[in-house]
GROMACS .gro file of C-alpha atoms in nm:
model
  154
    1MET     CA    1   2.395   0.748   3.833
    2ASP     CA    2   2.382   0.895   4.181
    3VAL     CA    3   2.082   1.058   4.347
    4LYS     CA    4   2.196   1.417   4.286
    5GLU     CA    5   2.237   1.354   3.911
    6ALA     CA    6   1.898   1.179   3.897
    7ILE     CA    7   1.729   1.472   4.073
    8VAL     CA    8   1.875   1.722   3.825
    9LEU     CA    9   1.768   1.500   3.535
   10PHE     CA   10   1.417   1.455   3.673
   11GLU     CA   11   1.369   1.828   3.730
   12ASN     CA   12   1.490   1.907   3.378
   13VAL     CA   13   1.254   1.647   3.228
   14ILE     CA   14   0.941   1.771   3.405
   15GLN     CA   15   1.024   2.127   3.310
   16LYS     CA   16   1.081   2.033   2.945
   17HIS     CA   17   0.790   1.791   2.895
   18LEU     CA   18   0.530   1.900   3.151
   19GLN     CA   19   0.617   2.270   3.175
   20LEU     CA   20   0.642   2.233   3.555
   21LYS     CA   21   0.903   2.424   3.749
   22PRO     CA   22   1.072   2.200   4.004
   23GLU     CA   23   0.963   2.426   4.290
   24GLN     CA   24   0.598   2.357   4.191
   25THR     CA   25   0.645   1.985   4.253
   26ARG     CA   26   0.909   1.953   4.527
   27CYS     CA   27   0.812   1.819   4.866
   28GLU     CA   28   0.984   1.882   5.197
   29ASN     CA   29   1.253   1.615   5.157
   30GLU     CA   30   1.511   1.610   4.879
   31GLY     CA   31   1.415   1.374   4.598
   32GLU     CA   32   1.044   1.375   4.680
   33TYR     CA   33   0.789   1.528   4.441
   34ILE     CA   34   0.417   1.540   4.370
   35VAL     CA   35   0.303   1.574   4.009
   36LYS     CA   36  -0.068   1.611   3.934
   37ARG     CA   37  -0.248   1.470   3.634
   38GLY     CA   38  -0.590   1.615   3.569
   39ASP     CA   39  -0.784   1.743   3.868
   40ASN     CA   40  -0.784   1.436   4.089
   41THR     CA   41  -0.475   1.224   4.026
   42GLU     CA   42  -0.153   1.275   4.220
   43MET     CA   43   0.170   1.094   4.147
   44TYR     CA   44   0.428   1.070   4.422
   45ILE     CA   45   0.783   1.053   4.291
   46ASP     CA   46   1.076   0.941   4.501
   47ILE     CA   47   1.443   0.940   4.408
   48TRP     CA   48   1.658   0.794   4.684
   49GLN     CA   49   1.962   0.592   4.778
   50PRO     CA   50   1.887   0.308   5.021
   51THR     CA   51   2.147   0.262   5.291
   52GLU     CA   52   2.097  -0.111   5.344
   53ALA     CA   53   2.100  -0.400   5.101
   54SER     CA   54   1.760  -0.535   5.004
   55GLN     CA   55   1.669  -0.897   4.949
   56TRP     CA   56   1.487  -0.779   4.636
   57GLN     CA   57   1.795  -0.641   4.463
   58TYR     CA   58   1.866  -0.933   4.235
   59TYR     CA   59   2.213  -0.826   4.112
   60ASP     CA   60   2.542  -0.691   4.249
   61ARG     CA   61   2.444  -0.719   4.614
   62ASP     CA   62   2.764  -0.539   4.715
   63LYS     CA   63   2.658  -0.215   4.543
   64ILE     CA   64   2.323  -0.091   4.673
   65ALA     CA   65   2.123   0.055   4.385
   66GLY     CA   66   1.956   0.397   4.399
   67VAL     CA   67   1.584   0.398   4.320
   68PHE     CA   68   1.344   0.599   4.104
   69GLN     CA   69   0.980   0.534   4.190
   70ILE     CA   70   0.639   0.672   4.093
   71VAL     CA   71   0.326   0.583   4.290
   72ALA     CA   72  -0.027   0.706   4.216
   73PRO     CA   73  -0.296   0.607   4.467
   74VAL     CA   74  -0.608   0.481   4.292
   75CYS     CA   75  -0.867   0.363   4.546
   76HIS     CA   76  -0.943   0.193   4.875
   77TYR     CA   77  -1.016  -0.180   4.889
   78PRO     CA   78  -1.374  -0.281   4.807
   79ALA     CA   79  -1.614  -0.445   5.049
   80GLU     CA   80  -1.461  -0.755   5.211
   81SER     CA   81  -1.679  -0.991   5.006
   82ASN     CA   82  -1.543  -0.846   4.680
   83ILE     CA   83  -1.172  -0.851   4.767
   84PRO     CA   84  -1.086  -1.191   4.609
   85MET     CA   85  -1.248  -1.103   4.275
   86PHE     CA   86  -1.104  -0.748   4.293
   87MET     CA   87  -0.747  -0.872   4.352
   88GLU     CA   88  -0.781  -1.128   4.075
   89GLU     CA   89  -0.889  -0.854   3.837
   90LEU     CA   90  -0.592  -0.634   3.939
   91ALA     CA   91  -0.357  -0.923   3.860
   92HIS     CA   92  -0.528  -0.968   3.523
   93LEU     CA   93  -0.507  -0.595   3.450
   94ASN     CA   94  -0.133  -0.601   3.535
   95PHE     CA   95  -0.087  -0.835   3.239
   96HIS     CA   96  -0.204  -0.557   3.008
   97LEU     CA   97  -0.029  -0.254   3.158
   98PHE     CA   98   0.284  -0.111   3.003
   99THR     CA   99   0.556   0.040   3.224
  100ALA     CA  100   0.342   0.024   3.539
  101LYS     CA  101   0.168  -0.219   3.773
  102PHE     CA  102  -0.100  -0.231   4.038
  103ILE     CA  103   0.021  -0.264   4.393
  104ALA     CA  104  -0.188  -0.329   4.704
  105ASN     CA  105  -0.110  -0.200   5.052
  106SER     CA  106  -0.297  -0.439   5.280
  107GLU     CA  107  -0.212  -0.237   5.591
  108GLN     CA  108  -0.378   0.082   5.463
  109LYS     CA  109  -0.617  -0.106   5.229
  110VAL     CA  110  -0.512   0.113   4.937
  111VAL     CA  111  -0.447   0.018   4.575
  112SER     CA  112  -0.200   0.223   4.369
  113ILE     CA  113  -0.026   0.218   4.032
  114GLN     CA  114   0.353   0.198   4.059
  115PHE     CA  115   0.666   0.220   3.848
  116LYS     CA  116   1.002   0.141   4.006
  117ARG     CA  117   1.353   0.104   3.868
  118VAL     CA  118   1.715   0.148   3.964
  119LEU     CA  119   1.887   0.479   3.892
  120GLU     CA  120   2.161   0.323   3.681
  121GLY     CA  121   2.083   0.403   3.316
  122LEU     CA  122   1.800   0.643   3.401
  123ASN     CA  123   1.738   0.884   3.113
  124GLU     CA  124   1.478   1.127   2.983
  125THR     CA  125   1.262   0.855   2.827
  126GLU     CA  126   1.279   0.641   3.142
  127ILE     CA  127   1.133   0.934   3.336
  128ILE     CA  128   0.865   1.080   3.108
  129GLU     CA  129   0.717   0.754   2.974
  130PRO     CA  130   0.654   0.608   3.322
  131LEU     CA  131   0.509   0.940   3.441
  132GLU     CA  132   0.269   0.936   3.147
  133ALA     CA  133   0.183   0.568   3.193
  134VAL     CA  134   0.128   0.579   3.569
  135GLY     CA  135  -0.080   0.895   3.542
  136TYR     CA  136  -0.288   0.762   3.253
  137TYR     CA  137  -0.364   0.428   3.417
  138ALA     CA  138  -0.437   0.580   3.759
  139GLU     CA  139  -0.670   0.840   3.613
  140ASN     CA  140  -0.863   0.599   3.394
  141LEU     CA  141  -0.867   0.280   3.599
  142LYS     CA  142  -0.986   0.453   3.917
  143GLU     CA  143  -1.309   0.533   3.729
  144TYR     CA  144  -1.344   0.177   3.604
  145LEU     CA  145  -1.282   0.027   3.951
  146LYS     CA  146  -1.522   0.272   4.117
  147GLU     CA  147  -1.800   0.177   3.878
  148LYS     CA  148  -1.741  -0.197   3.897
  149TYR     CA  149  -1.656  -0.241   4.267
  150HIS     CA  150  -1.798   0.079   4.424
  151VAL     CA  151  -1.460   0.164   4.577
  152GLU     CA  152  -1.367   0.504   4.713
  153LYS     CA  153  -1.135   0.680   4.468
  154LEU     CA  154  -0.822   0.852   4.593
   0.00000   0.00000   0.00000
């Protein structure tokens, strides 16, 4: 599936399942969207075609795969003394999550929930289920992490 087809599919899915018109969620660049869950959780959706091969693409290195990604920022890192225990807990929580995972951006000191897959085979279920999962985990786990580690929610 190419990027244009994936964009049309994504926009149809959010309209059907979330009752959101694409123009309510589109960002400035094609294939970039923001979908809100509740009052305080934003999910950033990107649909793009990389132009260079990635060392992380584990198959068919001659055909660069398009990408569908959802990222929901959760919180900032905790106090320096709590980082080892915090990161260990994130790794443990990843074991339990379905269709999503915690990611840590050490440069910005931000923790997010992410879903990422190639565009090939993308379908309605592979869009709505990750949107629901990422939003659910981000919304609920930011409260848990704030209470336990006194982190600033995003």
